[in-house]
Amino acid sequence: MKTILLCGKQSDTVISQAMIDVLRRYGRVQYYNGIQLSSAPGETPGVFCIYDCERLPALSTPDSVLVFKNSFTPSSEPVRLPHGIPAVFSSRCEKAAEQLKGAPVIPVACGTSSKDTLSVASLTEGSACVSLLRSLCTLTGEILEPKDISVALQREMGTYSLLAACAVCLLCGIDSEPGYRF
């Protein structure tokens, strides 16, 4: 099971809904929003647990990915995260970068700059091309080299939702060679 921790306001459901919709294509999704636990059947074997929280939890689970919503508010409490956990955030979300400063995480910045880890190369009504601009280590230890990933869009998605979903799929080891369907 892969655990995805979404950090940001509970009322900010854009990334939450995008992650549920995308990951259902690649396995069963269990989603906990702090109040209710729900489960959605998947199209292929595999299980993803999405935990939606306002603050960074004390985390010690393997196979986890942190994803910061743009609504994330940093805490003054010290960050307690396992060494090498990937942390996905918008390069425009300075609050997430501030919170992660000095933490033993692998930053995965998403945006439109060549400084980002993932960037949108092209975007049309029904498709996108996302560029992985630097090497990325998956949760299983596989090293992914820079490449372009084609994405067939089944619905409209914001740029950060698209990039964060691609980052999570890559980090979870979902094969990008045939392209993704979001």
Tab-separated table of C-alpha atoms in Angstrom:
chain	number	residue	atom	x	y	z
A	1	MET	CA	0.000	0.000	0.000
A	2	LYS	CA	1.205	3.491	-0.878
A	3	THR	CA	0.255	6.347	1.447
A	4	ILE	CA	-0.259	9.859	0.107
A	5	LEU	CA	-0.507	12.611	2.723
A	6	LEU	CA	-2.222	15.755	1.505
A	7	CYS	CA	-1.301	18.738	3.674
A	8	GLY	CA	-3.507	21.827	3.598
A	9	LYS	CA	-6.935	23.119	4.509
A	10	GLN	CA	-9.722	20.535	4.642
A	11	SER	CA	-11.935	22.883	2.638
A	12	ASP	CA	-9.382	22.856	-0.211
A	13	THR	CA	-10.561	19.740	-2.058
A	14	VAL	CA	-9.111	20.414	-5.528
A	15	ILE	CA	-5.970	18.295	-5.056
A	16	SER	CA	-7.834	15.717	-2.935
A	17	GLN	CA	-10.439	15.049	-5.619
A	18	ALA	CA	-7.835	15.008	-8.399
A	19	MET	CA	-5.727	12.435	-6.510
A	20	ILE	CA	-8.715	10.185	-5.832
A	21	ASP	CA	-9.840	10.315	-9.472
A	22	VAL	CA	-6.347	9.704	-10.875
A	23	LEU	CA	-5.243	6.958	-8.482
A	24	ARG	CA	-8.506	4.995	-8.930
A	25	ARG	CA	-7.270	4.205	-12.424
A	26	TYR	CA	-4.258	2.470	-10.884
A	27	GLY	CA	-5.764	0.727	-7.834
A	28	ARG	CA	-8.267	0.873	-4.986
A	29	VAL	CA	-8.238	4.174	-3.087
A	30	GLN	CA	-8.966	4.598	0.595
A	31	TYR	CA	-9.497	8.228	1.560
A	32	TYR	CA	-9.577	9.697	5.056
A	33	ASN	CA	-10.418	13.384	5.470
A	34	GLY	CA	-10.082	13.543	9.255
A	35	ILE	CA	-13.764	12.763	9.764
A	36	GLN	CA	-14.785	10.004	7.388
A	37	LEU	CA	-13.006	7.020	5.824
A	38	SER	CA	-14.220	6.041	2.374
A	39	SER	CA	-13.080	3.552	-0.225
A	40	ALA	CA	-13.293	3.658	-4.013
A	41	PRO	CA	-12.733	0.551	-6.139
A	42	GLY	CA	-9.853	0.698	-8.590
A	43	GLU	CA	-9.398	-0.442	-12.162
A	44	THR	CA	-6.203	-2.444	-11.445
A	45	PRO	CA	-4.644	-4.211	-8.445
A	46	GLY	CA	-2.937	-2.032	-5.879
A	47	VAL	CA	-4.012	0.057	-2.926
A	48	PHE	CA	-3.510	3.740	-2.209
A	49	CYS	CA	-4.348	5.379	1.090
A	50	ILE	CA	-4.910	9.124	0.902
A	51	TYR	CA	-4.826	10.932	4.230
A	52	ASP	CA	-5.989	14.531	4.122
A	53	CYS	CA	-4.619	16.650	6.993
A	54	GLU	CA	-4.201	20.346	7.775
A	55	ARG	CA	-0.778	20.025	9.410
A	56	LEU	CA	2.218	17.788	8.881
A	57	PRO	CA	1.679	14.660	10.987
A	58	ALA	CA	4.452	12.820	12.824
A	59	LEU	CA	5.195	10.293	10.107
A	60	SER	CA	7.016	6.986	10.266
A	61	THR	CA	5.358	4.925	7.526
A	62	PRO	CA	7.339	3.633	4.566
A	63	ASP	CA	6.036	4.047	1.020
A	64	SER	CA	4.652	7.522	1.722
A	65	VAL	CA	4.521	10.698	-0.330
A	66	LEU	CA	3.795	14.163	1.058
A	67	VAL	CA	1.769	16.447	-1.200
A	68	PHE	CA	1.275	20.055	-0.170
A	69	LYS	CA	-1.879	21.886	-1.172
A	70	ASN	CA	-1.509	25.563	-1.993
A	71	SER	CA	-3.605	26.230	1.134
A	72	PHE	CA	-0.951	24.735	3.442
A	73	THR	CA	-0.116	26.803	6.528
A	74	PRO	CA	3.221	26.091	8.211
A	75	SER	CA	3.462	25.152	11.849
A	76	SER	CA	6.009	26.401	14.376
A	77	GLU	CA	6.447	22.824	15.634
A	78	PRO	CA	9.581	20.966	14.497
A	79	VAL	CA	9.159	18.783	11.409
A	80	ARG	CA	9.462	15.067	12.179
A	81	LEU	CA	9.693	13.198	8.908
A	82	PRO	CA	11.536	10.066	7.847
A	83	HIS	CA	14.773	10.624	5.964
A	84	GLY	CA	14.289	10.674	2.192
A	85	ILE	CA	10.496	10.970	2.003
A	86	PRO	CA	9.420	12.725	-1.204
A	87	ALA	CA	7.615	16.039	-0.716
A	88	VAL	CA	5.596	17.346	-3.672
A	89	PHE	CA	4.733	21.046	-3.686
A	90	SER	CA	4.031	23.904	-6.056
A	91	SER	CA	7.117	26.037	-6.552
A	92	ARG	CA	4.790	29.001	-5.982
A	93	CYS	CA	3.832	27.718	-2.497
A	94	GLU	CA	6.501	29.434	-0.437
A	95	LYS	CA	4.874	28.232	2.805
A	96	ALA	CA	5.557	24.576	1.963
A	97	ALA	CA	9.164	25.319	1.007
A	98	GLU	CA	9.580	27.280	4.249
A	99	GLN	CA	8.206	24.391	6.346
A	100	LEU	CA	10.501	21.868	4.629
A	101	LYS	CA	13.666	23.936	4.988
A	102	GLY	CA	16.277	21.718	6.639
A	103	ALA	CA	13.979	18.658	6.671
A	104	PRO	CA	15.459	15.379	5.363
A	105	VAL	CA	13.023	15.198	2.429
A	106	ILE	CA	13.408	14.841	-1.323
A	107	PRO	CA	11.819	18.023	-2.700
A	108	VAL	CA	9.690	17.578	-5.826
A	109	ALA	CA	8.857	21.091	-6.999
A	110	CYS	CA	6.086	21.434	-9.577
A	111	GLY	CA	5.619	24.495	-11.746
A	112	THR	CA	6.406	26.151	-15.030
A	113	SER	CA	10.079	26.938	-14.477
A	114	SER	CA	13.139	25.039	-15.639
A	115	LYS	CA	14.165	24.974	-11.952
A	116	ASP	CA	11.216	22.701	-11.093
A	117	THR	CA	11.339	18.895	-10.958
A	118	LEU	CA	8.140	18.592	-13.021
A	119	SER	CA	6.899	21.154	-15.512
A	120	VAL	CA	4.192	21.363	-18.157
A	121	ALA	CA	5.690	21.192	-21.651
A	122	SER	CA	2.334	21.525	-23.429
A	123	LEU	CA	-1.331	21.623	-22.518
A	124	THR	CA	-4.366	21.322	-24.804
A	125	GLU	CA	-8.028	20.588	-24.161
A	126	GLY	CA	-7.647	16.781	-24.106
A	127	SER	CA	-3.966	16.180	-23.503
A	128	ALA	CA	-0.825	17.379	-21.820
A	129	CYS	CA	2.875	16.711	-21.953
A	130	VAL	CA	4.653	16.849	-18.592
A	131	SER	CA	8.439	17.062	-18.413
A	132	LEU	CA	10.442	15.380	-15.687
A	133	LEU	CA	13.391	17.785	-15.660
A	134	ARG	CA	15.725	15.961	-13.252
A	135	SER	CA	16.285	12.422	-11.975
A	136	LEU	CA	13.730	11.176	-9.478
A	137	CYS	CA	13.918	8.196	-7.115
A	138	THR	CA	10.661	6.240	-6.752
A	139	LEU	CA	9.421	4.728	-3.490
A	140	THR	CA	10.855	1.394	-4.632
A	141	GLY	CA	14.305	2.884	-5.260
A	142	GLU	CA	14.124	2.990	-9.062
A	143	ILE	CA	15.828	6.035	-10.581
A	144	LEU	CA	13.785	7.775	-13.279
A	145	GLU	CA	15.768	9.851	-15.737
A	146	PRO	CA	14.470	13.104	-17.249
A	147	LYS	CA	11.798	12.505	-19.879
A	148	ASP	CA	8.484	13.705	-21.248
A	149	ILE	CA	5.261	12.018	-20.152
A	150	SER	CA	2.088	12.148	-22.214
A	151	VAL	CA	-1.177	12.539	-20.319
A	152	ALA	CA	-4.632	11.982	-21.804
A	153	LEU	CA	-6.979	14.312	-19.925
A	154	GLN	CA	-10.467	12.933	-19.301
A	155	ARG	CA	-11.478	16.101	-17.446
A	156	GLU	CA	-10.242	19.636	-16.909
A	157	MET	CA	-7.392	19.923	-14.382
A	158	GLY	CA	-5.421	22.832	-13.024
A	159	THR	CA	-1.698	22.949	-13.705
A	160	TYR	CA	-0.625	22.094	-10.155
A	161	SER	CA	-3.189	19.262	-9.867
A	162	LEU	CA	-1.858	17.799	-13.111
A	163	LEU	CA	1.783	18.062	-12.029
A	164	ALA	CA	1.149	16.758	-8.495
A	165	ALA	CA	-0.789	13.774	-9.870
A	166	CYS	CA	2.058	12.996	-12.293
A	167	ALA	CA	4.584	13.282	-9.459
A	168	VAL	CA	2.610	10.886	-7.243
A	169	CYS	CA	2.192	8.383	-10.084
A	170	LEU	CA	5.914	8.489	-10.858
A	171	LEU	CA	6.922	8.228	-7.193
A	172	CYS	CA	4.547	5.279	-6.676
A	173	GLY	CA	6.150	3.440	-9.585
A	174	ILE	CA	3.220	3.623	-12.011
A	175	ASP	CA	4.708	3.046	-15.464
A	176	SER	CA	4.716	6.264	-17.503
A	177	GLU	CA	5.844	4.726	-20.813
A	178	PRO	CA	2.281	4.180	-22.125
A	179	GLY	CA	1.342	7.616	-20.805
A	180	TYR	CA	-1.139	8.421	-18.083
A	181	ARG	CA	-4.912	8.891	-18.230
A	182	PHE	CA	-6.235	11.568	-15.909
